[in-house]
Amino acid sequence: MVVALTEGISGQLGTTLHTALFALWLAYEEKKDCLVMSVQPGRRDLEAYLTGGKKRYKSHPEEGTGIEALRKLVKAGFADREGIRECVTELGGHLSLLPEQFYNTGQRTLRDYREDIPRMLLELEKHYDYILCDVGDERGGLAPEVIGDAGLLVRNIGQNTKGFLQCFKESGTCYPGKTIFYLLGCYDAESKYNMHNLRYSYRELNLMNSACLPYCTEIRDACLDGKLLHLFEKWQKGRAGAALTDFFGSLKKAARRMQDAGRGGMGILEGGAYIEKKGNEA
């Protein structure tokens, strides 16, 4: 499944971070084969968060040749598993990164990729359970092609309700028939604009199509240091504090809800039923 993560409300922050976090969770915790990528020419934030740019951990020293190499491979009809492996950077047994290496950032890039992105995504879906794509601005140059082929559209919104009505209107008019999931980043549970109140005030939001991720200083610092993967592995080994434990608890819930939305229902979480504790439904 292709999952497109976008700025549902223009200017919202966290789309790139959320793309990386969902990929880490699905790959490392749920053992799904995932590929994470960006279609924003000129930006390499995604790989910088995960690997520190040019820095490489011993577990994944070889950098793939990137998105341009994959485009050529697909056009030539040689996009088998081994060919794709040459294009990606392996970040673990179940996680691959497609480096953002466009051949330039001009109009020719956009024209060529508009033609080739659908075929590229189709080939990638043959080899991965999830392709998580950081689209950024929904009006960006390659956004329509990725969103059009996505099985799930994750629109990042904040707690500022100023743009909500326009966002919900766009969901119906611009993306008819598309499965949409709303994600609130940098979430403040103490605000009166918490998930419970927002779902009560806006019928477009419900337990099945929305989730939140709180702000976490350690997560933000790890992104700036290029050590998000390292921090996640630290948490997995039980060497993280309460703040990270709470954050990854929220990530688990958001990832489960996102997957359920992509499957068209709430699914089953624990004990044979989808149960939310009262007062902890965010």
PDB file of C-alpha atoms in Angstrom:
ATOM      1  CA  MET A   1       0.000   0.000   0.000  1.00  0.00           C
ATOM      2  CA  VAL A   2       1.165   3.510  -0.836  1.00  0.00           C
ATOM      3  CA  VAL A   3       0.607   5.935   2.057  1.00  0.00           C
ATOM      4  CA  ALA A   4       0.940   9.623   1.147  1.00  0.00           C
ATOM      5  CA  LEU A   5       1.644  11.941   4.086  1.00  0.00           C
ATOM      6  CA  THR A   6       0.891  15.597   3.416  1.00  0.00           C
ATOM      7  CA  GLU A   7       0.386  18.997   4.966  1.00  0.00           C
ATOM      8  CA  GLY A   8      -3.392  18.869   5.225  1.00  0.00           C
ATOM      9  CA  ILE A   9      -3.360  22.479   6.327  1.00  0.00           C
ATOM     10  CA  SER A  10      -0.680  24.576   4.636  1.00  0.00           C
ATOM     11  CA  GLY A  11       2.269  25.339   6.863  1.00  0.00           C
ATOM     12  CA  GLN A  12       1.739  22.470   9.284  1.00  0.00           C
ATOM     13  CA  LEU A  13       4.995  21.037  10.573  1.00  0.00           C
ATOM     14  CA  GLY A  14       5.901  17.437  11.242  1.00  0.00           C
ATOM     15  CA  THR A  15       4.973  15.683   7.991  1.00  0.00           C
ATOM     16  CA  THR A  16       8.528  14.464   7.366  1.00  0.00           C
ATOM     17  CA  LEU A  17       8.954  13.388  10.985  1.00  0.00           C
ATOM     18  CA  HIS A  18       5.660  11.503  10.971  1.00  0.00           C
ATOM     19  CA  THR A  19       6.642   9.704   7.768  1.00  0.00           C
ATOM     20  CA  ALA A  20       9.863   8.524   9.397  1.00  0.00           C
ATOM     21  CA  LEU A  21       8.171   7.537  12.659  1.00  0.00           C
ATOM     22  CA  PHE A  22       5.433   5.469  11.032  1.00  0.00           C
ATOM     23  CA  ALA A  23       8.039   3.698   8.921  1.00  0.00           C
ATOM     24  CA  LEU A  24      10.154   2.880  11.970  1.00  0.00           C
ATOM     25  CA  TRP A  25       7.205   1.542  13.915  1.00  0.00           C
ATOM     26  CA  LEU A  26       5.763  -0.577  11.124  1.00  0.00           C
ATOM     27  CA  ALA A  27       9.143  -2.024  10.170  1.00  0.00           C
ATOM     28  CA  TYR A  28      10.811  -2.518  13.537  1.00  0.00           C
ATOM     29  CA  GLU A  29       7.829  -3.284  15.776  1.00  0.00           C
ATOM     30  CA  GLU A  30       5.314  -4.873  13.405  1.00  0.00           C
ATOM     31  CA  LYS A  31       7.846  -6.438  11.004  1.00  0.00           C
ATOM     32  CA  LYS A  32       6.167  -5.020   7.913  1.00  0.00           C
ATOM     33  CA  ASP A  33       8.382  -4.584   4.869  1.00  0.00           C
ATOM     34  CA  CYS A  34       8.457  -0.805   4.446  1.00  0.00           C
ATOM     35  CA  LEU A  35      10.041   1.675   2.101  1.00  0.00           C
ATOM     36  CA  VAL A  36      10.231   5.331   3.073  1.00  0.00           C
ATOM     37  CA  MET A  37      10.768   8.093   0.518  1.00  0.00           C
ATOM     38  CA  SER A  38      10.259  11.781  -0.276  1.00  0.00           C
ATOM     39  CA  VAL A  39       9.087  13.442  -3.478  1.00  0.00           C
ATOM     40  CA  GLN A  40      10.262  16.944  -2.619  1.00  0.00           C
ATOM     41  CA  PRO A  41      13.209  17.769  -4.920  1.00  0.00           C
ATOM     42  CA  GLY A  42      15.969  19.685  -3.205  1.00  0.00           C
ATOM     43  CA  ARG A  43      15.091  18.523   0.303  1.00  0.00           C
ATOM     44  CA  ARG A  44      16.782  15.638   2.099  1.00  0.00           C
ATOM     45  CA  ASP A  45      15.274  16.068   5.550  1.00  0.00           C
ATOM     46  CA  LEU A  46      13.867  12.556   5.680  1.00  0.00           C
ATOM     47  CA  GLU A  47      17.174  10.785   5.268  1.00  0.00           C
ATOM     48  CA  ALA A  48      18.922  13.397   7.412  1.00  0.00           C
ATOM     49  CA  TYR A  49      16.555  12.608  10.308  1.00  0.00           C
ATOM     50  CA  LEU A  50      17.106   8.871   9.970  1.00  0.00           C
ATOM     51  CA  THR A  51      20.769   8.627   9.067  1.00  0.00           C
ATOM     52  CA  GLY A  52      22.353  12.012   9.646  1.00  0.00           C
ATOM     53  CA  GLY A  53      22.856  12.762   5.957  1.00  0.00           C
ATOM     54  CA  LYS A  54      26.357  11.592   5.046  1.00  0.00           C
ATOM     55  CA  LYS A  55      26.842   9.774   8.338  1.00  0.00           C
ATOM     56  CA  ARG A  56      26.191   6.046   8.235  1.00  0.00           C
ATOM     57  CA  TYR A  57      25.741   3.610  11.057  1.00  0.00           C
ATOM     58  CA  LYS A  58      27.608   0.291  10.831  1.00  0.00           C
ATOM     59  CA  SER A  59      24.283  -1.502  10.431  1.00  0.00           C
ATOM     60  CA  HIS A  60      23.602   0.226   7.093  1.00  0.00           C
ATOM     61  CA  PRO A  61      26.852   1.560   5.607  1.00  0.00           C
ATOM     62  CA  GLU A  62      25.884   1.294   1.944  1.00  0.00           C
ATOM     63  CA  GLU A  63      23.856   4.124   0.467  1.00  0.00           C
ATOM     64  CA  GLY A  64      21.525   3.274  -2.386  1.00  0.00           C
ATOM     65  CA  THR A  65      21.720   5.066  -5.690  1.00  0.00           C
ATOM     66  CA  GLY A  66      18.371   6.752  -5.128  1.00  0.00           C
ATOM     67  CA  ILE A  67      15.139   7.736  -6.770  1.00  0.00           C
ATOM     68  CA  GLU A  68      16.634   8.716 -10.143  1.00  0.00           C
ATOM     69  CA  ALA A  69      18.279   5.311 -10.475  1.00  0.00           C
ATOM     70  CA  LEU A  70      14.950   3.677  -9.684  1.00  0.00           C
ATOM     71  CA  ARG A  71      13.198   5.772 -12.334  1.00  0.00           C
ATOM     72  CA  LYS A  72      15.659   4.615 -14.987  1.00  0.00           C
ATOM     73  CA  LEU A  73      15.361   1.033 -13.808  1.00  0.00           C
ATOM     74  CA  VAL A  74      11.570   1.092 -14.119  1.00  0.00           C
ATOM     75  CA  LYS A  75      11.695   2.691 -17.563  1.00  0.00           C
ATOM     76  CA  ALA A  76      14.114   0.003 -18.701  1.00  0.00           C
ATOM     77  CA  GLY A  77      11.870  -2.754 -17.347  1.00  0.00           C
ATOM     78  CA  PHE A  78      14.451  -4.118 -14.898  1.00  0.00           C
ATOM     79  CA  ALA A  79      12.807  -3.246 -11.578  1.00  0.00           C
ATOM     80  CA  ASP A  80      13.096  -6.668  -9.957  1.00  0.00           C
ATOM     81  CA  ARG A  81      13.914  -7.146  -6.275  1.00  0.00           C
ATOM     82  CA  GLU A  82      17.671  -7.136  -6.798  1.00  0.00           C
ATOM     83  CA  GLY A  83      17.535  -4.036  -8.976  1.00  0.00           C
ATOM     84  CA  ILE A  84      15.503  -2.168  -6.393  1.00  0.00           C
ATOM     85  CA  ARG A  85      17.952  -3.189  -3.652  1.00  0.00           C
ATOM     86  CA  GLU A  86      20.680  -1.336  -5.540  1.00  0.00           C
ATOM     87  CA  CYS A  87      18.612   1.846  -5.374  1.00  0.00           C
ATOM     88  CA  VAL A  88      17.691   1.821  -1.682  1.00  0.00           C
ATOM     89  CA  THR A  89      19.559   2.168   1.586  1.00  0.00           C
ATOM     90  CA  GLU A  90      18.747  -0.675   3.963  1.00  0.00           C
ATOM     91  CA  LEU A  91      18.007   0.584   7.474  1.00  0.00           C
ATOM     92  CA  GLY A  92      17.195  -2.796   8.949  1.00  0.00           C
ATOM     93  CA  GLY A  93      15.675  -6.124   8.090  1.00  0.00           C
ATOM     94  CA  HIS A  94      12.316  -4.617   7.168  1.00  0.00           C
ATOM     95  CA  LEU A  95      13.031  -0.947   6.435  1.00  0.00           C
ATOM     96  CA  SER A  96      14.463   0.615   3.283  1.00  0.00           C
ATOM     97  CA  LEU A  97      15.080   4.261   2.459  1.00  0.00           C
ATOM     98  CA  LEU A  98      14.923   5.499  -1.128  1.00  0.00           C
ATOM     99  CA  PRO A  99      17.409   8.410  -1.116  1.00  0.00           C
ATOM    100  CA  GLU A 100      16.156  11.708  -2.511  1.00  0.00           C
ATOM    101  CA  GLN A 101      18.575  11.942  -5.419  1.00  0.00           C
ATOM    102  CA  PHE A 102      16.738  13.638  -8.273  1.00  0.00           C
ATOM    103  CA  TYR A 103      18.985  14.529 -11.213  1.00  0.00           C
ATOM    104  CA  ASN A 104      18.040  18.219 -10.910  1.00  0.00           C
ATOM    105  CA  THR A 105      15.316  20.377  -9.404  1.00  0.00           C
ATOM    106  CA  GLY A 106      14.083  22.089 -12.572  1.00  0.00           C
ATOM    107  CA  GLN A 107      10.996  21.703 -14.718  1.00  0.00           C
ATOM    108  CA  ARG A 108      12.426  18.718 -16.593  1.00  0.00           C
ATOM    109  CA  THR A 109      12.566  16.782 -13.329  1.00  0.00           C
ATOM    110  CA  LEU A 110       8.915  17.469 -12.623  1.00  0.00           C
ATOM    111  CA  ARG A 111       7.821  16.563 -16.154  1.00  0.00           C
ATOM    112  CA  ASP A 112       9.710  13.273 -16.219  1.00  0.00           C
ATOM    113  CA  TYR A 113       8.666  12.242 -12.735  1.00  0.00           C
ATOM    114  CA  ARG A 114       5.019  13.102 -13.313  1.00  0.00           C
ATOM    115  CA  GLU A 115       5.099  10.533 -16.095  1.00  0.00           C
ATOM    116  CA  ASP A 116       7.094   7.887 -14.228  1.00  0.00           C
ATOM    117  CA  ILE A 117       6.027   8.082 -10.553  1.00  0.00           C
ATOM    118  CA  PRO A 118       2.887   5.921 -11.030  1.00  0.00           C
ATOM    119  CA  ARG A 119       4.914   3.075 -12.576  1.00  0.00           C
ATOM    120  CA  MET A 120       7.610   3.438  -9.940  1.00  0.00           C
ATOM    121  CA  LEU A 121       5.089   3.141  -7.107  1.00  0.00           C
ATOM    122  CA  LEU A 122       3.442   0.181  -8.803  1.00  0.00           C
ATOM    123  CA  GLU A 123       6.752  -1.679  -8.962  1.00  0.00           C
ATOM    124  CA  LEU A 124       7.608  -0.843  -5.355  1.00  0.00           C
ATOM    125  CA  GLU A 125       4.255  -2.175  -4.152  1.00  0.00           C
ATOM    126  CA  LYS A 126       5.241  -5.589  -5.486  1.00  0.00           C
ATOM    127  CA  HIS A 127       8.068  -5.787  -2.962  1.00  0.00           C
ATOM    128  CA  TYR A 128       6.916  -3.817   0.121  1.00  0.00           C
ATOM    129  CA  ASP A 129       3.896  -3.948   2.417  1.00  0.00           C
ATOM    130  CA  TYR A 130       3.984  -0.168   2.825  1.00  0.00           C
ATOM    131  CA  ILE A 131       5.519   2.648   0.801  1.00  0.00           C
ATOM    132  CA  LEU A 132       5.404   5.709   3.055  1.00  0.00           C
ATOM    133  CA  CYS A 133       5.875   8.842   0.996  1.00  0.00           C
ATOM    134  CA  ASP A 134       6.593  12.304   2.381  1.00  0.00           C
ATOM    135  CA  VAL A 135       4.663  14.500  -0.049  1.00  0.00           C
ATOM    136  CA  GLY A 136       4.708  17.756   1.930  1.00  0.00           C
ATOM    137  CA  ASP A 137       2.642  20.486   0.278  1.00  0.00           C
ATOM    138  CA  GLU A 138      -0.424  18.952  -1.369  1.00  0.00           C
ATOM    139  CA  ARG A 139      -0.028  21.505  -4.149  1.00  0.00           C
ATOM    140  CA  GLY A 140       3.610  20.586  -4.725  1.00  0.00           C
ATOM    141  CA  GLY A 141       4.935  19.565  -8.103  1.00  0.00           C
ATOM    142  CA  LEU A 142       4.671  15.774  -7.677  1.00  0.00           C
ATOM    143  CA  ALA A 143       1.896  15.671  -5.072  1.00  0.00           C
ATOM    144  CA  PRO A 144      -1.054  14.867  -7.396  1.00  0.00           C
ATOM    145  CA  GLU A 145       0.664  11.813  -8.882  1.00  0.00           C
ATOM    146  CA  VAL A 146       1.530  10.298  -5.501  1.00  0.00           C
ATOM    147  CA  ILE A 147      -1.810  11.143  -3.877  1.00  0.00           C
ATOM    148  CA  GLY A 148      -3.661   9.754  -6.863  1.00  0.00           C
ATOM    149  CA  ASP A 149      -1.946   6.371  -6.512  1.00  0.00           C
ATOM    150  CA  ALA A 150      -2.051   6.250  -2.703  1.00  0.00           C
ATOM    151  CA  GLY A 151      -4.264   3.744  -0.941  1.00  0.00           C
ATOM    152  CA  LEU A 152      -4.319   6.052   2.078  1.00  0.00           C
ATOM    153  CA  LEU A 153      -3.872   9.813   2.417  1.00  0.00           C
ATOM    154  CA  VAL A 154      -2.616  11.026   5.813  1.00  0.00           C
ATOM    155  CA  ARG A 155      -3.330  14.748   6.132  1.00  0.00           C
ATOM    156  CA  ASN A 156      -1.355  16.456   8.894  1.00  0.00           C
ATOM    157  CA  ILE A 157      -3.342  19.058  10.792  1.00  0.00           C
ATOM    158  CA  GLY A 158      -2.690  20.869  14.051  1.00  0.00           C
ATOM    159  CA  GLN A 159      -4.917  21.976  16.906  1.00  0.00           C
ATOM    160  CA  ASN A 160      -5.483  25.404  15.415  1.00  0.00           C
ATOM    161  CA  THR A 161      -9.018  25.062  14.089  1.00  0.00           C
ATOM    162  CA  LYS A 162      -8.738  28.051  11.764  1.00  0.00           C
ATOM    163  CA  GLY A 163      -8.132  25.887   8.697  1.00  0.00           C
ATOM    164  CA  PHE A 164     -10.275  22.905   9.667  1.00  0.00           C
ATOM    165  CA  LEU A 165     -13.406  23.653   7.656  1.00  0.00           C
ATOM    166  CA  GLN A 166     -11.435  24.316   4.478  1.00  0.00           C
ATOM    167  CA  CYS A 167      -9.403  21.152   5.040  1.00  0.00           C
ATOM    168  CA  PHE A 168     -12.496  19.000   5.472  1.00  0.00           C
ATOM    169  CA  LYS A 169     -14.125  20.592   2.444  1.00  0.00           C
ATOM    170  CA  GLU A 170     -11.034  19.775   0.355  1.00  0.00           C
ATOM    171  CA  SER A 171     -11.185  16.171   1.500  1.00  0.00           C
ATOM    172  CA  GLY A 172     -14.564  15.832  -0.158  1.00  0.00           C
ATOM    173  CA  THR A 173     -14.022  17.954  -3.249  1.00  0.00           C
ATOM    174  CA  CYS A 174     -10.356  17.298  -4.093  1.00  0.00           C
ATOM    175  CA  TYR A 175     -10.072  13.676  -2.963  1.00  0.00           C
ATOM    176  CA  PRO A 176     -13.480  12.039  -3.537  1.00  0.00           C
ATOM    177  CA  GLY A 177     -13.416   8.350  -2.762  1.00  0.00           C
ATOM    178  CA  LYS A 178      -9.960   8.577  -1.191  1.00  0.00           C
ATOM    179  CA  THR A 179      -9.449   7.084   2.277  1.00  0.00           C
ATOM    180  CA  ILE A 180      -8.235   9.940   4.476  1.00  0.00           C
ATOM    181  CA  PHE A 181      -6.651   9.867   7.915  1.00  0.00           C
ATOM    182  CA  TYR A 182      -6.088  13.024   9.991  1.00  0.00           C
ATOM    183  CA  LEU A 183      -3.000  13.287  12.187  1.00  0.00           C
ATOM    184  CA  LEU A 184      -2.433  15.984  14.797  1.00  0.00           C
ATOM    185  CA  GLY A 185       1.251  16.510  15.531  1.00  0.00           C
ATOM    186  CA  CYS A 186       2.879  18.449  18.393  1.00  0.00           C
ATOM    187  CA  TYR A 187      -0.288  17.578  20.291  1.00  0.00           C
ATOM    188  CA  ASP A 188      -1.090  19.303  23.602  1.00  0.00           C
ATOM    189  CA  ALA A 189      -3.503  17.161  25.626  1.00  0.00           C
ATOM    190  CA  GLU A 190      -4.041  20.004  28.125  1.00  0.00           C
ATOM    191  CA  SER A 191      -5.456  22.335  25.479  1.00  0.00           C
ATOM    192  CA  LYS A 192      -9.206  22.802  25.291  1.00  0.00           C
ATOM    193  CA  TYR A 193      -8.707  21.859  21.619  1.00  0.00           C
ATOM    194  CA  ASN A 194      -7.938  18.270  22.591  1.00  0.00           C
ATOM    195  CA  MET A 195      -9.001  15.287  20.502  1.00  0.00           C
ATOM    196  CA  HIS A 196     -12.134  14.623  22.554  1.00  0.00           C
ATOM    197  CA  ASN A 197     -13.410  18.180  22.083  1.00  0.00           C
ATOM    198  CA  LEU A 198     -12.365  18.370  18.442  1.00  0.00           C
ATOM    199  CA  ARG A 199     -14.185  15.162  17.592  1.00  0.00           C
ATOM    200  CA  TYR A 200     -17.243  16.480  19.403  1.00  0.00           C
ATOM    201  CA  SER A 201     -17.116  19.794  17.522  1.00  0.00           C
ATOM    202  CA  TYR A 202     -16.256  18.430  14.068  1.00  0.00           C
ATOM    203  CA  ARG A 203     -18.205  15.418  12.814  1.00  0.00           C
ATOM    204  CA  GLU A 204     -15.493  14.842  10.186  1.00  0.00           C
ATOM    205  CA  LEU A 205     -13.175  13.589  12.954  1.00  0.00           C
ATOM    206  CA  ASN A 206     -13.771  10.295  14.728  1.00  0.00           C
ATOM    207  CA  LEU A 207     -11.926   7.436  16.400  1.00  0.00           C
ATOM    208  CA  MET A 208     -11.480   5.603  13.106  1.00  0.00           C
ATOM    209  CA  ASN A 209      -9.922   8.390  11.028  1.00  0.00           C
ATOM    210  CA  SER A 210      -7.789  10.459  13.397  1.00  0.00           C
ATOM    211  CA  ALA A 211      -4.976  10.243  15.923  1.00  0.00           C
ATOM    212  CA  CYS A 212      -2.381  12.467  17.552  1.00  0.00           C
ATOM    213  CA  LEU A 213       1.309  12.525  18.387  1.00  0.00           C
ATOM    214  CA  PRO A 214       2.512  14.725  21.244  1.00  0.00           C
ATOM    215  CA  TYR A 215       5.512  17.028  21.065  1.00  0.00           C
ATOM    216  CA  CYS A 216       8.627  15.329  22.415  1.00  0.00           C
ATOM    217  CA  THR A 217      11.895  17.205  22.916  1.00  0.00           C
ATOM    218  CA  GLU A 218      14.027  14.061  22.678  1.00  0.00           C
ATOM    219  CA  ILE A 219      12.459  13.157  19.351  1.00  0.00           C
ATOM    220  CA  ARG A 220      13.027  16.634  17.955  1.00  0.00           C
ATOM    221  CA  ASP A 221      16.648  16.712  19.119  1.00  0.00           C
ATOM    222  CA  ALA A 222      17.271  13.285  17.595  1.00  0.00           C
ATOM    223  CA  CYS A 223      16.008  14.570  14.234  1.00  0.00           C
ATOM    224  CA  LEU A 224      18.306  17.576  14.371  1.00  0.00           C
ATOM    225  CA  ASP A 225      21.224  15.287  15.253  1.00  0.00           C
ATOM    226  CA  GLY A 226      20.342  12.758  12.544  1.00  0.00           C
ATOM    227  CA  LYS A 227      19.874  10.056  15.173  1.00  0.00           C
ATOM    228  CA  LEU A 228      16.171   9.230  15.030  1.00  0.00           C
ATOM    229  CA  LEU A 229      16.859   5.591  14.169  1.00  0.00           C
ATOM    230  CA  HIS A 230      19.440   5.376  16.945  1.00  0.00           C
ATOM    231  CA  LEU A 231      16.949   6.798  19.460  1.00  0.00           C
ATOM    232  CA  PHE A 232      14.276   4.334  18.367  1.00  0.00           C
ATOM    233  CA  GLU A 233      16.674   1.427  18.819  1.00  0.00           C
ATOM    234  CA  LYS A 234      17.592   2.790  22.254  1.00  0.00           C
ATOM    235  CA  TRP A 235      13.927   2.786  23.243  1.00  0.00           C
ATOM    236  CA  GLN A 236      13.494  -0.764  21.933  1.00  0.00           C
ATOM    237  CA  LYS A 237      16.293  -1.895  24.224  1.00  0.00           C
ATOM    238  CA  GLY A 238      14.527  -0.394  27.246  1.00  0.00           C
ATOM    239  CA  ARG A 239      17.043   2.403  27.735  1.00  0.00           C
ATOM    240  CA  ALA A 240      14.621   5.320  27.401  1.00  0.00           C
ATOM    241  CA  GLY A 241      12.821   7.432  29.964  1.00  0.00           C
ATOM    242  CA  ALA A 242       9.141   7.969  30.680  1.00  0.00           C
ATOM    243  CA  ALA A 243       8.734  10.736  28.085  1.00  0.00           C
ATOM    244  CA  LEU A 244       9.846   8.487  25.233  1.00  0.00           C
ATOM    245  CA  THR A 245       7.795   5.574  26.555  1.00  0.00           C
ATOM    246  CA  ASP A 246       4.686   7.750  26.516  1.00  0.00           C
ATOM    247  CA  PHE A 247       5.501   9.091  23.059  1.00  0.00           C
ATOM    248  CA  PHE A 248       5.972   5.659  21.522  1.00  0.00           C
ATOM    249  CA  GLY A 249       2.757   4.534  23.196  1.00  0.00           C
ATOM    250  CA  SER A 250       1.003   7.282  21.250  1.00  0.00           C
ATOM    251  CA  LEU A 251       2.845   6.277  18.083  1.00  0.00           C
ATOM    252  CA  LYS A 252       1.679   2.679  18.493  1.00  0.00           C
ATOM    253  CA  LYS A 253      -1.939   3.798  18.762  1.00  0.00           C
ATOM    254  CA  ALA A 254      -1.630   6.174  15.796  1.00  0.00           C
ATOM    255  CA  ALA A 255       0.058   3.526  13.632  1.00  0.00           C
ATOM    256  CA  ARG A 256      -2.618   0.948  14.440  1.00  0.00           C
ATOM    257  CA  ARG A 257      -5.394   3.383  13.635  1.00  0.00           C
ATOM    258  CA  MET A 258      -3.715   4.423  10.410  1.00  0.00           C
ATOM    259  CA  GLN A 259      -3.428   0.798   9.287  1.00  0.00           C
ATOM    260  CA  ASP A 260      -7.036   0.110  10.208  1.00  0.00           C
ATOM    261  CA  ALA A 261      -8.140   3.137   8.209  1.00  0.00           C
ATOM    262  CA  GLY A 262      -6.201   1.837   5.223  1.00  0.00           C
ATOM    263  CA  ARG A 263      -7.974  -1.505   5.543  1.00  0.00           C
ATOM    264  CA  GLY A 264     -11.345   0.238   5.636  1.00  0.00           C
ATOM    265  CA  GLY A 265     -12.290  -0.406   9.224  1.00  0.00           C
ATOM    266  CA  MET A 266     -11.335  -0.229  12.875  1.00  0.00           C
ATOM    267  CA  GLY A 267      -9.930  -3.750  12.955  1.00  0.00           C
ATOM    268  CA  ILE A 268      -9.031  -5.564  16.157  1.00  0.00           C
ATOM    269  CA  LEU A 269      -6.563  -4.235  18.643  1.00  0.00           C
ATOM    270  CA  GLU A 270      -6.601  -6.343  21.781  1.00  0.00           C
ATOM    271  CA  GLY A 271      -8.866  -8.910  23.344  1.00  0.00           C
ATOM    272  CA  GLY A 272     -10.908  -9.357  20.177  1.00  0.00           C
ATOM    273  CA  ALA A 273     -12.372  -5.856  20.191  1.00  0.00           C
ATOM    274  CA  TYR A 274     -11.447  -2.266  19.483  1.00  0.00           C
ATOM    275  CA  ILE A 275     -11.674  -0.829  22.984  1.00  0.00           C
ATOM    276  CA  GLU A 276     -10.616   2.642  24.087  1.00  0.00           C
ATOM    277  CA  LYS A 277     -10.322   3.505  27.759  1.00  0.00           C
ATOM    278  CA  LYS A 278     -12.494   6.373  28.829  1.00  0.00           C
ATOM    279  CA  GLY A 279     -10.492   9.566  29.076  1.00  0.00           C
ATOM    280  CA  ASN A 280      -7.694   8.101  26.959  1.00  0.00           C
ATOM    281  CA  GLU A 281      -9.296   8.083  23.542  1.00  0.00           C
ATOM    282  CA  ALA A 282      -6.855  10.426  21.788  1.00  0.00           C
TER     283      ALA A 282
END
